Coordinates of C-alpha atoms in Angstrom, one line a residue:
X1 CA 4.2 23.3 7.4
X2 CA 7.5 22.4 9.0
X3 CA 11.3 22.5 8.5
X4 CA 14.1 20.1 9.3
X5 CA 14.1 16.4 9.3
X6 CA 10.9 14.3 9.5
X7 CA 9.9 13.2 13.0
X8 CA 9.5 9.5 13.8
X9 CA 5.8 8.7 13.7
X10 CA 4.6 6.7 16.7
X11 CA 1.0 5.4 16.6
X12 CA 0.1 3.8 20.0
X13 CA -3.1 1.9 19.1
X14 CA -5.3 -0.4 21.0
X15 CA -3.7 -3.6 19.7
X16 CA -0.2 -2.5 18.8
X17 CA 2.4 0.3 18.5
X18 CA 3.4 1.2 15.0
X19 CA 6.6 3.2 14.3
X20 CA 7.5 4.8 10.9
X21 CA 10.5 6.8 9.9
X22 CA 10.7 8.7 6.6
X23 CA 13.4 10.7 4.9
X24 CA 12.4 13.3 2.4
X25 CA 15.0 14.0 -0.3
X26 CA 14.8 15.3 -3.9
X27 CA 11.0 15.4 -3.8
X28 CA 10.7 11.8 -2.8
X29 CA 9.7 10.3 0.5
X30 CA 11.9 7.3 1.3
X31 CA 10.9 4.8 3.9
X32 CA 13.8 4.4 6.4
X33 CA 12.1 1.9 8.7
X34 CA 8.8 0.5 9.8
X35 CA 8.2 -1.6 12.9
X36 CA 5.2 -2.9 14.9
X37 CA 4.9 -4.2 18.4
X38 CA 1.8 -6.1 19.6
X39 CA 0.3 -5.0 22.9
X40 CA -1.4 -7.3 25.4
X41 CA -5.2 -7.3 25.5
X42 CA -6.6 -4.4 27.5
X43 CA -3.4 -2.4 27.5
X44 CA -5.3 0.4 25.8
X45 CA -9.1 0.8 25.8
X46 CA -10.9 3.4 23.6
X47 CA -7.8 5.5 23.5
X48 CA -7.1 5.3 27.2
X49 CA -3.7 3.8 28.3
X50 CA -4.5 1.3 31.0
X51 CA -1.3 -0.8 31.1
X52 CA 1.4 1.9 31.0
X53 CA 4.2 -0.6 31.7
X54 CA 3.3 -2.7 28.6
X55 CA 3.4 0.5 26.4
X56 CA 6.7 1.6 27.8
X57 CA 8.2 -1.8 27.3
X58 CA 6.9 -1.9 23.7
X59 CA 8.4 1.5 23.0
X60 CA 11.8 0.5 24.4
X61 CA 11.8 -2.6 22.3
X62 CA 10.9 -0.6 19.1
X63 CA 13.6 2.0 19.7
X64 CA 16.3 -0.3 21.0
X65 CA 19.6 1.0 19.6
X66 CA 17.8 3.6 17.5
X67 CA 19.4 7.0 17.4
X68 CA 16.4 9.0 16.1
X69 CA 14.2 9.6 19.1
X70 CA 12.3 12.8 18.2
X71 CA 8.8 11.7 17.7
X72 CA 5.3 12.7 16.6
X73 CA 2.5 11.1 18.6
X74 CA -1.3 10.9 18.3
X75 CA -4.2 11.0 20.7
X76 CA -7.7 9.6 19.9
X77 CA -10.9 8.6 21.6
X78 CA -14.0 10.4 22.9
X79 CA -11.8 12.8 25.0
X80 CA -10.5 14.3 21.7
X81 CA -12.7 17.0 20.2
X82 CA -12.5 18.0 16.5
X83 CA -14.9 20.6 15.3
X84 CA -15.4 22.9 12.3
X85 CA -17.3 26.1 13.0
X86 CA -17.8 29.6 11.4
X87 CA -17.2 32.9 13.2
X88 CA -16.7 36.5 12.3
X89 CA -13.2 37.4 11.0
X90 CA -10.9 38.2 13.9
X91 CA -7.3 37.6 15.0
X92 CA -6.6 34.1 16.2
X93 CA -5.1 35.5 19.4
X94 CA -8.6 36.9 20.2
X95 CA -10.3 33.6 19.4
X96 CA -7.9 31.6 21.5
X97 CA -7.9 34.1 24.4
X98 CA -8.8 33.3 28.0
X99 CA -12.6 32.8 28.5
X100 CA -13.4 32.5 24.8
X101 CA -17.1 32.0 24.8
X102 CA -17.0 30.7 21.2
X103 CA -14.6 27.8 22.1
X104 CA -16.7 27.1 25.2
X105 CA -19.6 26.4 22.9
X106 CA -17.7 23.6 21.1
X107 CA -15.7 22.0 23.9
X108 CA -17.7 20.0 26.5
X109 CA -15.1 20.5 29.1
X110 CA -13.8 23.5 31.0
X111 CA -11.1 25.2 28.9
X112 CA -8.7 24.9 31.8
X113 CA -8.8 21.1 31.4
X114 CA -7.9 20.9 27.8
X115 CA -5.1 21.7 25.4
X116 CA -6.5 23.1 22.1
X117 CA -5.5 24.7 18.8
X118 CA -7.4 26.4 16.1
X119 CA -6.6 26.8 12.4
X120 CA -8.3 29.1 9.9
X121 CA -9.5 26.9 7.0
X122 CA -10.7 29.8 4.9
X123 CA -11.7 33.5 5.1
X124 CA -14.7 34.7 3.2
X125 CA -14.1 38.4 3.1
X126 CA -17.4 39.4 1.5
X127 CA -19.3 37.8 4.4
X128 CA -16.7 38.9 7.0
X129 CA -16.6 35.3 8.2
X130 CA -14.0 32.6 8.6
X131 CA -14.2 28.9 8.8
X132 CA -12.2 27.4 11.7
X133 CA -10.9 23.9 12.5
X134 CA -10.7 23.3 16.3
X135 CA -8.8 20.4 17.9
X136 CA -8.8 19.8 21.6
X137 CA -7.8 17.0 24.0
X138 CA -7.9 16.6 27.8
X139 CA -4.7 17.7 29.5
X140 CA -4.8 14.6 31.7
X141 CA -4.7 12.3 28.7
X142 CA -1.8 14.2 27.1
X143 CA 0.1 14.3 30.3
X144 CA -0.2 10.5 30.7
X145 CA 1.0 10.0 27.1
X146 CA 4.0 12.3 27.5
X147 CA 5.0 10.6 30.8
X148 CA 5.0 7.2 29.2
X149 CA 6.9 8.3 26.1
X150 CA 9.5 10.2 28.2
X151 CA 9.9 7.1 30.4
X152 CA 10.9 5.2 27.2
X153 CA 13.6 7.9 26.6
X154 CA 11.8 9.4 23.6
X155 CA 11.5 13.1 22.8
X156 CA 7.9 14.2 21.9
X157 CA 7.9 17.2 19.5
X158 CA 4.3 17.0 18.0
X159 CA 1.1 15.6 19.3
X160 CA -1.5 15.2 16.6
X161 CA -4.9 13.5 16.3
X162 CA -5.5 10.4 14.2
X163 CA -7.8 12.2 11.8
X164 CA -5.2 14.9 11.0
X165 CA -2.5 12.2 10.5
X166 CA -4.7 10.4 8.1
X167 CA -5.5 13.6 6.2
X168 CA -1.7 14.2 5.9
X169 CA -1.4 11.0 3.8
X170 CA -4.6 11.7 1.8
X171 CA -3.3 15.2 1.0
X172 CA 0.1 14.0 -0.2
X173 CA -1.4 11.2 -2.3
X174 CA -4.3 13.1 -3.9
X175 CA -3.6 16.8 -3.3
X176 CA -4.5 18.4 -6.6
X177 CA -7.5 16.2 -7.1
X178 CA -8.9 17.0 -3.6
X179 CA -9.2 20.7 -4.4
X180 CA -12.2 20.0 -6.8
X181 CA -13.9 17.2 -4.9
X182 CA -15.5 16.2 -1.7
X183 CA -14.4 12.8 -0.4
X184 CA -14.8 10.8 2.8
X185 CA -12.3 8.7 4.6
X186 CA -13.3 5.9 7.0
X187 CA -10.6 4.6 9.4
X188 CA -11.5 1.4 11.2
X189 CA -9.2 0.7 14.1
X190 CA -9.3 -1.9 16.8
X191 CA -11.6 0.0 19.1
X192 CA -12.5 3.2 17.3
X193 CA -13.8 4.2 13.8
X194 CA -13.1 7.7 12.5
X195 CA -15.2 9.2 9.7
X196 CA -13.6 12.2 8.0
X197 CA -15.1 14.4 5.2
X198 CA -12.6 16.4 3.1
X199 CA -14.1 19.2 1.1
X200 CA -12.1 21.2 -1.5
X201 CA -8.8 20.1 0.1
X202 CA -9.6 20.8 3.8
X203 CA -11.1 18.7 6.6
X204 CA -14.7 19.7 6.9
X205 CA -16.1 17.1 9.3
X206 CA -14.8 14.4 11.7
X207 CA -16.7 12.0 13.9
X208 CA -15.4 9.2 16.1
X209 CA -17.5 6.0 16.5
X210 CA -16.9 3.9 19.6
X211 CA -16.6 0.6 17.7
X212 CA -13.9 -1.2 15.8
X213 CA -12.4 -4.6 14.9
X214 CA -12.5 -5.8 18.5
X215 CA -16.3 -5.5 18.4
X216 CA -16.5 -7.9 15.5
X217 CA -14.1 -10.3 17.3
X218 CA -16.4 -10.2 20.4
X219 CA -19.5 -10.8 18.3
X220 CA -17.9 -13.9 16.7
X221 CA -16.8 -15.2 20.1
X222 CA -20.4 -14.9 21.4
X223 CA -21.9 -16.7 18.4
X224 CA -19.6 -19.6 18.1
X225 CA -18.1 -19.8 21.6
X226 CA -14.4 -19.6 20.8
X227 CA -11.4 -17.7 22.0
X228 CA -9.9 -14.5 20.6
X229 CA -7.3 -16.3 18.5
X230 CA -9.9 -18.4 16.7
X231 CA -12.4 -15.5 16.3
X232 CA -9.7 -13.4 14.7
X233 CA -8.6 -16.2 12.5
X234 CA -12.2 -16.8 11.3
X235 CA -12.3 -13.2 10.1
X236 CA -9.4 -14.1 7.8
X237 CA -11.1 -17.2 6.5
X238 CA -9.7 -20.0 8.7
X239 CA -9.5 -20.8 12.4
X240 CA -6.4 -22.2 14.1
X241 CA -7.1 -25.9 14.9
X242 CA -10.6 -25.8 13.4
X243 CA -10.0 -26.3 9.8
X244 CA -13.4 -25.1 8.5
X245 CA -15.0 -21.9 9.5
X246 CA -18.4 -22.5 11.2
X247 CA -21.2 -21.8 8.8
X248 CA -22.8 -19.0 10.9
X249 CA -19.6 -16.9 10.9
X250 CA -19.9 -15.3 7.4
X251 CA -23.5 -14.3 8.3
X252 CA -22.3 -12.7 11.6
X253 CA -19.5 -10.8 9.8
X254 CA -21.9 -9.6 7.1
X255 CA -24.5 -8.4 9.6
X256 CA -21.9 -6.6 11.8
X257 CA -20.2 -5.0 8.9
X258 CA -23.6 -3.7 7.6
X259 CA -24.3 -2.2 11.1
X260 CA -20.9 -0.4 10.9
X261 CA -21.7 0.8 7.4
X262 CA -25.1 2.2 8.6
X263 CA -23.3 4.3 11.3
X264 CA -20.9 5.6 8.6
X265 CA -23.9 6.4 6.4
X266 CA -25.6 8.2 9.3
X267 CA -22.5 10.3 10.0
X268 CA -22.2 11.4 6.4
X269 CA -25.9 12.0 6.0
X270 CA -25.8 14.3 9.1
X271 CA -22.9 16.3 7.8
X272 CA -24.3 16.8 4.3
X273 CA -27.8 17.5 5.6
X274 CA -26.6 20.2 8.0
X275 CA -24.1 21.9 5.7
X276 CA -25.8 21.5 2.3
X277 CA -22.5 20.5 0.8
X278 CA -22.1 18.4 -2.3
X279 CA -22.1 14.7 -1.3
X280 CA -18.8 12.7 -1.4
X281 CA -17.7 11.4 -4.8
X282 CA -15.7 8.6 -3.2
X283 CA -15.0 6.9 0.1
X284 CA -11.5 5.9 1.0
X285 CA -11.1 3.1 3.6
X286 CA -8.1 2.4 5.9
X287 CA -7.4 0.8 9.2
X288 CA -7.0 -2.9 9.9
X289 CA -10.6 -4.0 9.9
X290 CA -11.4 -1.9 6.8
X291 CA -9.7 -4.6 4.7
X292 CA -12.6 -6.9 5.3
X293 CA -14.4 -7.3 1.9
X294 CA -17.9 -7.5 3.6
X295 CA -17.2 -4.1 5.2
X296 CA -16.1 -2.6 1.9
X297 CA -19.2 -4.0 0.1
X298 CA -21.5 -2.7 2.9
X299 CA -20.1 0.8 2.8
X300 CA -20.3 1.0 -1.0
X301 CA -23.9 -0.2 -0.8
X302 CA -25.0 2.0 2.0
X303 CA -23.2 5.2 0.9
X304 CA -23.8 4.6 -2.8
X305 CA -20.4 5.7 -4.1
X306 CA -17.2 4.0 -5.2
X307 CA -15.1 2.7 -2.3
X308 CA -11.3 2.6 -2.6
X309 CA -8.4 1.7 -0.2
X310 CA -6.2 4.6 1.1
X311 CA -2.8 2.9 0.8
X312 CA 0.0 4.8 2.6
X313 CA 2.6 3.0 0.5
X314 CA 1.4 5.1 -2.4
X315 CA 3.3 8.1 -1.1
X316 CA 6.5 6.2 -0.2
X317 CA 9.6 5.0 -2.0
X318 CA 10.3 1.6 -0.4
X319 CA 13.6 -0.1 -1.1
X320 CA 13.7 -3.9 -0.9
X321 CA 16.2 -3.9 1.9
X322 CA 14.5 -1.3 4.1
X323 CA 14.0 -2.6 7.7
X324 CA 10.3 -3.5 8.1
X325 CA 9.4 -3.2 4.4
X326 CA 7.9 -6.7 4.4
X327 CA 6.0 -6.0 7.6
X328 CA 4.6 -2.8 6.1
X329 CA 3.3 -4.8 3.1
X330 CA 1.5 -7.2 5.5
X331 CA -0.2 -4.5 7.6
X332 CA -0.3 -1.4 5.4
X333 CA -3.9 -0.8 6.3
X334 CA -3.0 -0.4 10.0
X335 CA 0.1 1.7 9.2
X336 CA -1.6 4.9 7.9
X337 CA -1.6 6.9 11.1
X338 CA 2.1 6.1 11.8
X339 CA 2.9 7.2 8.2
X340 CA 0.9 10.4 8.5
X341 CA 2.7 11.2 11.8
X342 CA 6.0 10.6 10.1
X343 CA 5.3 13.4 7.6
X344 CA 5.6 15.9 10.4
X345 CA 8.8 17.9 10.8
X346 CA 11.2 18.7 13.6
X347 CA 10.6 22.4 13.4
X348 CA 6.8 22.8 13.0
X349 CA 5.8 26.4 12.2
X350 CA 2.5 28.2 11.7
X351 CA 2.4 30.9 9.1
X352 CA -1.2 32.1 9.7
X353 CA -1.3 33.7 13.2
X354 CA -3.8 36.4 12.6

C-alpha cells in the first residue's frame, strides 16, 4: 500500500516508452495524461538498454514542460527473478539477512550482485509455514536504468517488475472475483512474453519467455522477403505499398501464434503439475501482440479455457479532453504496464515487516 499522490508510470519497452499519469479522487481513478514515444530499432533488446541516448531523448520529449517528475519504473527480462517458495515461519529480517541460504537457492546470482525484496503471501500457522514471493534484479541493470532516468531530470521513487505492474491492474479490475478463482495472465510484449498465474488473489507463478511480437515480424520478413514496415503492416491485414497481403502470410502468423500458445500451455502445465493447484478458469491477454486474433484463438485452443482481454481502461475514468486519451484507445493493449505503474504512490509503505 502507499500514501500520497500517484506516481507517474513510465514503461520503457523494447519498441516505445509509455507514460501514464492517474489522479485518484473520491474512489475514482481519473486519467490525467497518457503519452507514447517510439524508440529506434535496437534501442532495447530483451530488457537491456543498448542505446541510452535514444531513451534519454525519448524521456525528455515525453516530460517536456511537465511538472510531475516523480516516477515509478519497471525492469524486465531474464536478469529479473520472480519466484514463489515456501519456508518455515520466521521474521522477514531473518529471511533477508546477509548470507541467507534460502534466497541463494532461488537466485542464480551472488546476492551481492542483486537488489531483492520478499513479501509474505500467506502464513499457514498450523503447518508453521509461510508462502513467500521473491523479486530480484541485477544491480547493474537497475543502476543503468536509474542513471538514464536521472539524466532525463526525472525522480525515480519505485522500481517494479512488469508482472507486478500487470497484477496491479488485474487486482483493481477484478479484485473480489480473484479471491475465489485461479486465473492466468499472458502479456505479449515486443521481445518478451510474461505468463502469470494468480491464485486466490495473489501471484502464484511467473515465467518470462524470450519471444514476442518482434519474433513474428522477423518470421514474416524471412518468408516473404520484405522490410520491417511491411511485415508489421501485414500483421494488421495490409502492407504499405503492397495492397494485398501475400497468401502465405496468414499461414505464417497462424503457425507462429500456435507455437507461442504451446509455450504458454507448457508454462501453465508445469505450474499446475508441480503445485497440484486447481487449473485456471480464465486466461487474460494483454500486450501489443496479444491483440492478434490468431494468437487469441491459439491460446484458447491450447489451454482449453475462455480467453479475454485485460483492458486497463476498465479501471480508469477517461474524460474526452484528457491529453493522450485517443492515443490510449489506439494502443490500450500496450499500455497496461504503464497504467499498473501509475497506481503506485509517492509514499510506499510496507505493513508486514515480520
